[in-house]
Amino acid sequence: MISFGPVPSRRLGKSLGINNVISPKVCSYNCVYCQAGKTYEKSIKRTTFFQPEDIFKKVLEHIQLLSEEYYPDYLTYVSNGEPTLDINLGKTIELLKSSGIPIAVITNASLLFDETVRNDLFLADWVSLKIDAGDNDTWQKVNRPASGLDFDKTIESINLFTNIYNGILCTETMLIDGMNDDADNLTSVSEIIKRLNPRTAYLAIPTRPPSEESVNPPVSEKLNMAWQIFNNNQINTEYLTGFEGTDTGFTGNIYDDILNITSVHPLRQDSLIRLLRNDNADFSVVKSLIKQRLLRSTIYNGNKYYLREYHLHINSQLE
Ligand code: SF4
């Protein structure tokens, strides 16, 4: 399950996803809104998940299977957890650069205290940093970081990285009703982001089923207030609140396409139906995956989604 898509991305066009973290999920955070489910393995220790040559080979094979229409605009690390936990991230980026396709990394920014992580990310053409909280209390509530991480040090490390990074820098702030959408937090977050001078600061809301059922998007007045606060701080701000579209890339292997995409985010029913059509398959594939307990469906905000089903050995790391 190393590569998937390309999926239509609101920020990156046709984005071929690279999942460089083993399933089900390893992350330094356990965000309440995570679309990849709860973090059962919370870690801040970099490790080997795959060999760089294997990722490189899989991605090149995947690209060769795509028609011209789906040639990716970006190769994007959007993992089943935190991509910088992969100790080989830099080596893999260097290999993938030979494809000529720009590389993007979507990271939660929590490991930037580590110089090797900063050096790896310097190699990427586009980096998005997650900044949801302007203070430690909100950070603990929304992102639920692994022990060993410190809020002030994380912000300091983000500054250290952005002072040197010369690719395209973006930030992403996920807004949750009643958790981080108050004026105080939004003001603090906007002050942190202003110092980073990103190309664009994205304000996101949960558009897919979250890890915690109680999580909801903010009311529209709060979203508007967030934009006003960022904008008043001269930050180029955009909403990331719409649906990406249904035009998902396909490889001809419908089982792999469905399982690879749903291991990173749930698939809305209309996207799934389009994918089935493109892969010349029918709904019996979905029924079979559900029967094998590899997929399940859920309703969120009036839409039906299909999620990857995992059979986890739950341990004490679960919060
Ligand atoms: S949203 Fe990202 S950073 Fe947060 S728990 Fe999920 S994978 Fe980790």
Coordinates of C-alpha atoms and ligand atoms in Angstrom, one line a residue:
M1 CA 0.0 0.0 0.0
I2 CA 2.8 2.4 -0.9
S3 CA 1.2 4.6 -3.6
F4 CA -2.3 5.5 -4.5
G5 CA -4.3 7.8 -6.8
P6 CA -3.6 10.3 -8.2
V7 CA -6.3 11.9 -6.1
P8 CA -7.6 15.3 -7.0
S9 CA -6.1 17.7 -4.4
R10 CA -7.4 21.1 -3.6
R11 CA -3.8 22.3 -3.2
L12 CA -1.7 20.2 -5.5
G13 CA -3.8 19.3 -8.6
K14 CA -3.3 15.6 -9.5
S15 CA -1.5 14.3 -6.5
L16 CA -0.1 10.8 -6.5
G17 CA -0.1 9.8 -2.8
I18 CA 2.8 8.1 -1.2
N19 CA 2.2 6.3 2.0
N20 CA 5.6 5.6 3.5
V21 CA 4.3 4.5 7.0
I22 CA 3.2 1.0 7.6
S23 CA -0.4 0.2 8.3
P24 CA -2.5 0.7 10.3
K25 CA -0.9 4.0 11.5
V26 CA 2.1 5.3 13.3
C27 CA 2.1 9.0 14.4
S28 CA 3.5 11.4 16.9
Y29 CA 0.0 12.9 17.4
N30 CA -3.5 11.4 18.0
C31 CA -5.6 14.3 16.6
V32 CA -9.2 14.2 17.5
Y33 CA -10.2 14.8 13.9
C34 CA -7.8 12.3 12.3
Q35 CA -9.3 10.7 9.2
A36 CA -7.0 7.7 9.5
G37 CA -8.5 6.7 12.8
K38 CA -7.0 6.6 16.3
T39 CA -3.3 6.4 16.8
Y40 CA -2.6 3.1 18.4
E41 CA 1.2 3.4 17.9
K42 CA 2.3 6.8 19.1
S43 CA 6.0 7.5 18.5
I44 CA 8.6 10.2 18.0
K45 CA 11.4 7.8 17.0
R46 CA 12.3 7.7 13.4
T47 CA 12.5 4.2 12.0
T48 CA 12.6 2.2 8.7
F49 CA 9.2 1.2 7.4
F50 CA 10.2 0.5 3.8
Q51 CA 13.4 0.5 1.8
P52 CA 13.8 3.7 -0.3
E53 CA 14.4 1.6 -3.4
D54 CA 11.1 -0.3 -2.9
I55 CA 9.1 2.9 -2.6
F56 CA 10.9 4.3 -5.7
K57 CA 10.2 1.1 -7.7
K58 CA 6.5 1.0 -6.6
V59 CA 5.9 4.7 -7.4
L60 CA 7.5 4.4 -10.9
E61 CA 5.5 1.2 -11.6
H62 CA 2.4 3.1 -10.5
I63 CA 3.1 6.0 -12.8
Q64 CA 3.6 3.7 -15.7
L65 CA 0.1 2.3 -15.3
L66 CA -1.5 5.7 -15.5
S67 CA -2.9 7.1 -18.6
E68 CA -1.6 10.5 -19.8
E69 CA -4.7 12.2 -18.4
Y70 CA -3.8 11.2 -14.9
Y71 CA 0.0 12.0 -15.0
P72 CA 0.6 13.5 -11.5
D73 CA 1.3 17.1 -10.9
Y74 CA 2.9 16.2 -7.5
L75 CA 4.2 13.1 -5.7
T76 CA 2.8 13.7 -2.2
Y77 CA 3.7 12.1 1.1
V78 CA 0.4 11.9 2.7
S79 CA 0.8 9.0 5.0
N80 CA -0.9 6.6 7.3
G81 CA 0.5 8.6 10.2
E82 CA 3.5 11.1 10.2
P83 CA 5.7 10.8 7.1
T84 CA 8.8 12.2 8.9
L85 CA 8.9 9.2 11.2
D86 CA 10.3 7.4 8.2
I87 CA 14.1 7.5 8.7
N88 CA 14.6 7.1 4.9
L89 CA 12.4 10.0 3.9
G90 CA 15.3 12.1 2.5
K91 CA 16.9 9.2 0.6
T92 CA 13.5 8.4 -1.0
I93 CA 12.8 12.0 -1.9
E94 CA 16.2 12.1 -3.7
L95 CA 15.4 9.0 -5.6
L96 CA 11.9 10.2 -6.6
K97 CA 13.3 13.5 -7.8
S98 CA 14.7 11.7 -10.8
S99 CA 11.1 11.3 -12.0
G100 CA 11.0 15.0 -12.7
I101 CA 7.7 15.3 -10.8
P102 CA 7.8 17.8 -7.8
I103 CA 7.6 16.3 -4.3
A104 CA 5.2 17.5 -1.6
V105 CA 5.2 16.5 2.1
I106 CA 2.3 17.1 4.4
T107 CA 3.6 16.9 7.9
N108 CA 2.4 17.6 11.4
A109 CA 5.7 19.5 12.0
S110 CA 6.2 17.9 15.5
L111 CA 9.6 16.3 14.6
L112 CA 11.3 19.4 13.3
F113 CA 13.3 19.6 16.5
D114 CA 15.4 16.8 14.9
E115 CA 18.0 18.2 12.5
T116 CA 17.8 15.1 10.2
V117 CA 14.0 15.7 9.7
R118 CA 14.7 19.3 8.8
N119 CA 17.4 18.3 6.3
D120 CA 15.1 15.7 4.7
L121 CA 12.3 18.3 4.3
F122 CA 14.6 20.8 2.8
L123 CA 14.7 18.4 -0.2
A124 CA 11.0 18.7 -0.8
D125 CA 9.5 21.2 -3.3
W126 CA 6.4 21.9 -1.3
V127 CA 5.8 21.4 2.4
S128 CA 2.7 21.9 4.5
L129 CA 3.0 22.3 8.3
K130 CA 0.2 21.6 10.6
I131 CA -0.5 24.4 13.2
D132 CA -3.8 23.9 14.9
A133 CA -3.0 25.3 18.3
G134 CA -1.6 28.6 19.7
D135 CA -0.9 27.3 23.2
N136 CA -0.1 24.1 25.0
D137 CA -3.6 23.5 26.4
T138 CA -5.2 23.6 23.0
W139 CA -2.4 21.5 21.5
Q140 CA -2.9 18.8 24.1
K141 CA -6.7 18.8 23.5
V142 CA -6.7 18.8 19.7
N143 CA -3.5 17.0 18.7
R144 CA -2.8 14.9 21.8
P145 CA 1.0 14.8 21.2
A146 CA 3.2 11.9 22.2
S147 CA 5.1 12.3 25.5
G148 CA 8.5 13.8 24.9
L149 CA 7.1 16.6 22.7
D150 CA 7.0 20.2 23.9
F151 CA 4.7 22.9 22.5
D152 CA 7.2 25.8 22.7
K153 CA 10.0 23.7 21.3
T154 CA 7.8 22.6 18.5
I155 CA 7.1 26.2 17.5
E156 CA 10.7 27.1 17.9
S157 CA 11.7 24.2 15.6
I158 CA 9.1 25.3 13.0
N159 CA 10.7 28.7 12.9
L160 CA 14.2 27.2 12.6
F161 CA 13.0 25.2 9.6
T162 CA 11.1 27.9 7.8
N163 CA 14.0 30.4 8.2
I164 CA 16.1 28.2 5.8
Y165 CA 13.5 26.3 3.7
N166 CA 13.3 27.8 0.2
G167 CA 10.6 25.6 -1.4
I168 CA 6.9 26.4 -1.3
L169 CA 5.7 26.6 2.3
C170 CA 2.1 26.3 3.3
T171 CA 0.4 25.8 6.7
E172 CA -2.8 24.0 7.5
T173 CA -5.0 24.7 10.5
M174 CA -7.8 22.3 11.2
L175 CA -10.7 24.0 13.0
I176 CA -12.9 22.1 15.3
D177 CA -16.1 23.3 16.9
G178 CA -15.6 24.4 20.5
M179 CA -11.9 23.2 20.6
N180 CA -9.7 25.7 18.8
D181 CA -12.1 28.0 17.0
D182 CA -12.2 30.7 19.6
A183 CA -10.7 34.2 19.0
D184 CA -7.9 33.7 21.4
N185 CA -6.6 30.6 19.8
L186 CA -7.1 31.9 16.3
T187 CA -5.2 35.1 17.2
S188 CA -2.3 33.1 18.7
V189 CA -2.2 30.7 15.7
S190 CA -2.2 33.6 13.2
E191 CA 0.7 35.3 15.0
I192 CA 2.7 32.1 14.9
I193 CA 1.9 31.6 11.1
K194 CA 2.6 35.3 10.3
R195 CA 6.2 34.9 11.4
L196 CA 6.6 31.9 9.0
N197 CA 5.5 33.9 6.0
P198 CA 3.9 30.9 4.1
R199 CA 2.8 31.1 0.5
T200 CA -0.7 30.2 1.7
A201 CA -2.2 29.4 5.1
Y202 CA -5.1 27.0 4.7
L203 CA -8.0 26.9 7.1
A204 CA -9.5 23.4 7.0
I205 CA -12.5 21.7 8.5
P206 CA -13.1 18.0 9.0
T207 CA -14.7 16.8 5.7
R208 CA -14.3 13.1 6.3
P209 CA -15.3 10.9 9.3
P210 CA -13.1 11.9 12.2
S211 CA -11.3 9.7 14.8
E212 CA -13.6 11.0 17.6
E213 CA -17.3 11.0 16.8
S214 CA -17.9 14.1 18.8
V215 CA -15.8 16.2 16.5
N216 CA -17.7 18.7 14.3
P217 CA -16.7 21.6 12.0
P218 CA -17.0 25.1 13.3
V219 CA -20.2 27.1 12.6
S220 CA -19.8 29.4 9.6
E221 CA -19.5 32.6 11.8
K222 CA -16.4 31.1 13.4
L223 CA -14.9 30.1 10.1
N224 CA -15.5 33.6 8.9
M225 CA -13.9 35.0 12.0
A226 CA -10.8 32.8 11.5
W227 CA -10.4 34.1 8.0
Q228 CA -10.7 37.7 9.2
I229 CA -8.2 37.3 12.0
F230 CA -5.6 35.7 9.6
N231 CA -6.3 38.2 6.9
N232 CA -5.9 41.1 9.3
N233 CA -2.5 39.7 10.1
Q234 CA -1.6 40.0 6.3
I235 CA -1.6 36.2 5.9
N236 CA -2.6 34.9 2.4
T237 CA -5.4 32.7 3.7
E238 CA -7.6 30.2 1.9
Y239 CA -10.3 27.8 3.0
L240 CA -9.8 24.1 2.5
T241 CA -13.4 23.2 3.2
G242 CA -14.7 21.8 0.0
F243 CA -14.9 18.3 -1.4
E244 CA -11.9 17.5 -3.7
G245 CA -14.0 16.0 -6.5
T246 CA -14.6 12.5 -7.6
D247 CA -12.0 12.2 -10.3
T248 CA -9.6 9.7 -8.7
G249 CA -6.8 8.1 -10.7
F250 CA -7.0 4.4 -11.4
T251 CA -4.5 1.6 -12.2
G252 CA -6.8 -1.1 -13.5
N253 CA -6.5 -3.0 -10.3
I254 CA -9.7 -2.1 -8.5
Y255 CA -8.9 -4.0 -5.3
D256 CA -5.6 -2.2 -4.9
D257 CA -7.1 1.2 -5.9
I258 CA -9.8 1.0 -3.3
L259 CA -7.6 -0.4 -0.5
N260 CA -4.8 2.0 -1.2
I261 CA -6.9 5.1 -1.2
T262 CA -9.0 4.1 1.9
S263 CA -5.9 3.4 3.9
V264 CA -5.2 7.1 3.8
H265 CA -8.7 8.7 3.7
P266 CA -12.3 7.5 3.5
L267 CA -13.8 7.4 0.0
R268 CA -17.1 9.2 -0.6
Q269 CA -19.6 7.0 -2.4
D270 CA -19.7 9.1 -5.5
S271 CA -15.9 8.9 -5.8
L272 CA -16.0 5.2 -5.3
I273 CA -18.6 4.7 -8.0
R274 CA -16.5 6.7 -10.4
L275 CA -13.5 4.6 -9.6
L276 CA -15.4 1.4 -10.1
R277 CA -16.5 2.7 -13.5
N278 CA -13.0 3.7 -14.5
D279 CA -11.6 0.3 -13.5
N280 CA -14.4 -1.5 -15.4
A281 CA -15.6 -3.0 -12.1
D282 CA -19.0 -3.2 -10.4
F283 CA -20.2 -3.0 -6.8
S284 CA -19.6 -6.7 -6.1
V285 CA -16.0 -5.7 -5.5
V286 CA -17.1 -3.4 -2.6
K287 CA -19.4 -6.1 -1.2
S288 CA -16.6 -8.6 -1.3
L289 CA -14.2 -6.2 0.5
I290 CA -16.9 -5.5 3.1
K291 CA -17.4 -9.3 3.5
Q292 CA -13.7 -9.8 4.0
R293 CA -13.8 -7.0 6.6
L294 CA -11.3 -4.9 4.7
L295 CA -13.8 -2.1 4.1
R296 CA -16.8 -0.6 5.9
S297 CA -19.2 2.2 5.3
T298 CA -20.4 5.1 7.4
I299 CA -22.5 8.2 7.1
Y300 CA -21.0 11.6 7.8
N301 CA -22.7 15.0 7.1
G302 CA -25.3 13.2 5.0
N303 CA -22.8 11.5 2.7
K304 CA -21.9 7.8 2.6
Y305 CA -18.2 7.0 3.0
Y306 CA -16.2 3.8 2.7
L307 CA -13.3 3.3 5.2
R308 CA -10.5 0.8 5.4
E309 CA -11.2 -1.7 8.1
Y310 CA -8.3 -2.9 10.3
H311 CA -8.1 -5.6 12.8
L312 CA -6.0 -4.0 15.5
H313 CA -4.4 -5.3 18.6
I314 CA -5.4 -2.5 20.9
N315 CA -2.8 -1.7 23.5
S316 CA -2.3 0.7 26.4
Q317 CA -1.0 3.5 24.1
L318 CA -4.6 4.4 23.1
E319 CA -5.8 7.5 24.7
Ligands
SF4_1 S1 -4.2 14.0 11.5 FE1 -2.1 13.6 10.9 S2 -0.9 14.2 12.6 FE2 -3.0 14.0 13.4 S3 -3.1 11.9 14.1 FE3 -3.8 11.9 12.0 S4 -2.0 11.4 10.8 FE4 -1.3 12.0 12.9

